[in-house]
Coordinates of N, CA and C in Angstrom, one line a residue:
L1 N -6.4 -5.2 -7.0 CA -6.5 -3.7 -7.8 C -7.4 -3.4 -8.2
I2 N -7.9 -2.0 -8.5 CA -8.8 -1.8 -8.7 C -8.4 -1.3 -10.3
S3 N -9.2 -1.7 -11.4 CA -8.6 -1.2 -12.9 C -9.7 -0.3 -13.3
G4 N -8.9 0.7 -14.2 CA -9.5 1.7 -14.8 C -11.1 2.0 -14.3
T5 N -12.0 1.8 -15.5 CA -13.3 2.2 -15.7 C -13.9 0.9 -14.9
A6 N -13.6 0.0 -15.0 CA -14.4 -1.2 -14.8 C -14.6 -1.3 -13.2
Q7 N -13.5 -0.6 -12.6 CA -13.7 -0.5 -10.5 C -13.6 -2.3 -9.9
E8 N -13.0 -3.0 -10.7 CA -13.1 -4.4 -10.3 C -11.8 -4.7 -9.7
E9 N -12.2 -5.1 -8.3 CA -11.1 -5.4 -7.4 C -10.4 -6.8 -7.5
V10 N -9.1 -6.8 -7.9 CA -8.7 -7.9 -8.0 C -7.4 -8.1 -6.8
S11 N -7.6 -9.5 -6.1 CA -6.9 -9.5 -4.9 C -5.4 -10.2 -5.0
T12 N -4.6 -9.1 -5.7 CA -3.2 -9.7 -5.9 C -2.4 -9.1 -4.8
I13 N -3.0 -7.8 -4.3 CA -2.0 -7.4 -3.2 C -1.9 -8.0 -2.0
S14 N -0.9 -8.2 -1.7 CA -0.5 -8.9 -0.1 C 0.7 -8.1 0.7
L15 N 0.3 -8.1 1.5 CA 0.7 -7.4 2.3 C 1.6 -8.3 3.9
H16 N 2.9 -8.1 4.1 CA 3.3 -9.1 5.0 C 4.7 -8.4 5.7
P17 N 5.1 -8.8 7.0 CA 4.1 -9.1 8.0 C 3.0 -8.0 8.4
N18 N 1.8 -8.2 8.7 CA 0.6 -7.5 9.0 C -0.2 -8.4 10.1
P19 N 0.0 -7.6 11.3 CA 0.6 -6.3 11.4 C 2.3 -6.3 11.3
A20 N 2.7 -4.8 11.4 CA 4.3 -4.7 11.0 C 4.6 -3.8 12.0
S21 N 5.9 -3.7 12.4 CA 6.6 -2.6 13.2 C 7.4 -1.7 12.3
T22 N 8.4 -2.0 11.4 CA 9.5 -1.7 10.7 C 9.4 -1.5 9.4
L23 N 9.4 -2.9 8.8 CA 9.4 -3.0 7.3 C 8.0 -3.8 6.9
L24 N 7.8 -3.2 6.0 CA 6.4 -3.7 5.2 C 6.8 -4.6 3.9
N25 N 6.7 -5.9 3.9 CA 6.8 -6.3 2.1 C 5.7 -6.4 1.8
I26 N 5.4 -6.1 0.3 CA 4.3 -5.8 -0.6 C 4.5 -6.7 -2.0
S27 N 3.7 -7.8 -1.9 CA 3.8 -8.6 -3.3 C 2.4 -8.2 -4.1
T28 N 2.6 -7.8 -5.5 CA 1.6 -7.5 -6.5 C 1.3 -8.7 -7.2
G29 N 1.8 -10.0 -7.3 CA 1.5 -10.8 -8.3 C 1.9 -10.4 -9.7
E30 N 1.7 -10.3 -10.8 CA 1.7 -10.1 -12.0 C 1.9 -8.5 -12.4
V31 N 1.1 -7.7 -11.6 CA 1.1 -6.3 -11.5 C 2.6 -5.6 -11.1
T32 N 3.0 -4.5 -11.9 CA 3.8 -3.9 -11.2 C 3.5 -2.2 -11.2
P33 N 3.2 -1.7 -10.1 CA 2.7 -0.6 -9.8 C 4.1 0.4 -10.1
Q34 N 3.6 1.7 -10.0 CA 4.7 2.8 -10.3 C 5.0 3.3 -9.2
T35 N 4.0 3.6 -8.2 CA 4.0 4.3 -7.3 C 3.4 3.4 -6.1
I36 N 3.9 4.0 -4.7 CA 3.2 3.5 -3.4 C 3.2 5.0 -2.8
A37 N 2.0 4.6 -1.8 CA 1.4 5.8 -1.0 C 0.8 5.3 0.2
V38 N 1.2 6.1 1.4 CA 0.8 5.5 2.5 C -0.2 6.8 3.2
Y39 N -1.4 6.3 3.1 CA -2.6 7.4 4.1 C -3.2 6.8 5.5
N40 N -3.2 7.5 6.2 CA -4.1 7.3 7.2 C -5.7 7.4 7.2
L41 N -6.3 6.7 8.1 CA -7.5 6.6 8.2 C -8.4 7.8 7.9
S42 N -8.0 8.7 8.0 CA -8.2 10.0 7.8 C -8.7 10.4 6.5
G43 N -7.5 9.9 5.6 CA -7.4 9.8 4.0 C -6.4 11.1 4.0
Q44 N -5.7 11.4 5.0 CA -4.5 12.3 4.8 C -3.0 11.5 4.1
K45 N -2.6 11.8 3.0 CA -1.5 11.0 2.4 C -0.2 11.5 3.1
L46 N 0.2 10.4 3.8 CA 1.6 10.8 4.7 C 2.7 10.2 4.3
S47 N 3.1 9.4 2.8 CA 4.1 9.7 2.2 C 3.8 8.9 1.0
E48 N 4.6 9.1 -0.2 CA 4.6 8.9 -1.5 C 6.1 8.5 -2.3
Q49 N 6.2 7.5 -2.7 CA 7.3 7.3 -3.2 C 7.1 6.0 -4.6
P50 N 8.4 5.8 -5.3 CA 8.5 5.0 -6.6 C 7.9 3.5 -5.8
F51 N 7.4 2.6 -6.3 CA 7.4 1.2 -5.9 C 8.4 0.8 -5.8
S52 N 8.1 0.0 -4.4 CA 9.3 -0.9 -4.2 C 8.4 -2.2 -3.3
E53 N 9.3 -3.1 -3.2 CA 8.6 -4.2 -2.7 C 8.7 -4.2 -1.3
Q54 N 9.2 -3.5 -0.3 CA 9.5 -3.3 1.0 C 9.6 -1.4 1.4
I55 N 8.7 -1.6 2.4 CA 8.6 0.0 2.5 C 9.3 0.2 4.1
N56 N 9.7 1.3 4.5 CA 10.1 1.2 5.9 C 9.2 2.1 6.6
I57 N 8.4 1.8 7.7 CA 7.4 2.3 8.1 C 7.8 2.3 9.8
S58 N 8.6 2.6 10.1 CA 9.3 2.7 11.5 C 8.8 4.1 11.8
H59 N 8.6 5.0 11.0 CA 8.5 6.6 11.8 C 6.6 6.7 11.8
L60 N 6.0 5.5 11.3 CA 4.8 6.0 11.5 C 4.4 5.4 13.0
T61 N 3.4 6.1 13.7 CA 2.9 5.8 15.2 C 1.9 4.5 14.9
A62 N 1.7 4.0 16.0 CA 0.8 2.8 15.8 C -0.3 3.2 15.6
G63 N -1.0 2.2 15.0 CA -2.5 2.1 13.9 C -2.7 1.8 12.8
V64 N -3.8 1.6 12.3 CA -4.0 1.6 11.0 C -4.0 2.4 9.8
Y65 N -3.4 1.8 8.8 CA -3.0 2.6 7.5 C -3.7 2.0 6.1
V66 N -3.6 2.9 5.3 CA -3.8 2.2 3.8 C -2.8 2.6 3.0
V67 N -2.2 1.2 2.4 CA -1.4 1.4 1.0 C -2.0 1.5 0.0
E68 N -1.9 2.4 -0.9 CA -2.5 2.6 -2.3 C -1.1 2.6 -3.2
L69 N -1.8 1.4 -4.1 CA -0.4 1.2 -5.0 C -1.0 1.9 -6.3
K70 N -0.3 2.4 -7.2 CA -1.0 3.1 -8.8 C -0.2 2.4 -9.7
S71 N -0.8 2.0 -10.7 CA -0.2 1.7 -12.1 C -1.0 2.2 -13.0
E72 N -0.6 2.1 -14.6 CA -1.5 2.6 -15.6 C -2.9 1.9 -15.5
G73 N -3.5 2.9 -15.4 CA -5.1 2.3 -15.6 C -5.7 1.4 -14.5
A74 N -4.8 1.3 -13.1 CA -5.6 0.4 -12.2 C -4.9 1.1 -10.6
I75 N -5.7 1.0 -9.8 CA -5.3 1.6 -8.6 C -5.7 0.5 -7.4
G76 N -4.8 0.2 -6.3 CA -5.3 -1.1 -5.3 C -4.9 -0.6 -4.2
R77 N -6.0 -0.8 -3.0 CA -5.7 -0.3 -1.8 C -5.8 -1.5 -0.9
K78 N -4.6 -1.6 0.3 CA -5.1 -2.4 0.9 C -4.5 -2.0 2.7
R79 N -5.2 -2.5 3.7 CA -4.9 -2.2 4.9 C -3.6 -2.7 5.5
F80 N -3.0 -2.3 6.5 CA -2.1 -2.9 7.4 C -2.2 -2.3 8.8
V81 N -1.5 -3.1 9.7 CA -1.6 -2.1 11.0 C -0.2 -2.0 11.5
K82 N 0.2 -0.9 12.1 CA 1.7 -0.7 12.6 C 1.4 -0.7 13.9
M83 N 2.6 -1.5 14.3 CA 2.6 -2.0 16.2 C 3.8 -0.8 16.5

């Protein structure tokens, strides 16, 4: 996660399986995000929803995407591959 003004990256986000085909599991350690968004590599937001530890990605076409997790004062991003 990237925290507020310090912009320090903390490696607490884990995505599995990666690559994935239908469901993507998200672990965040001690941080509980409020929202999760999925972006393509062009920066276009494809979806946004309240945080869940598992999201359905079956509707996405094969490629590389970015998951963005937001909590108060912190934003975290991680890439994943959709098969």
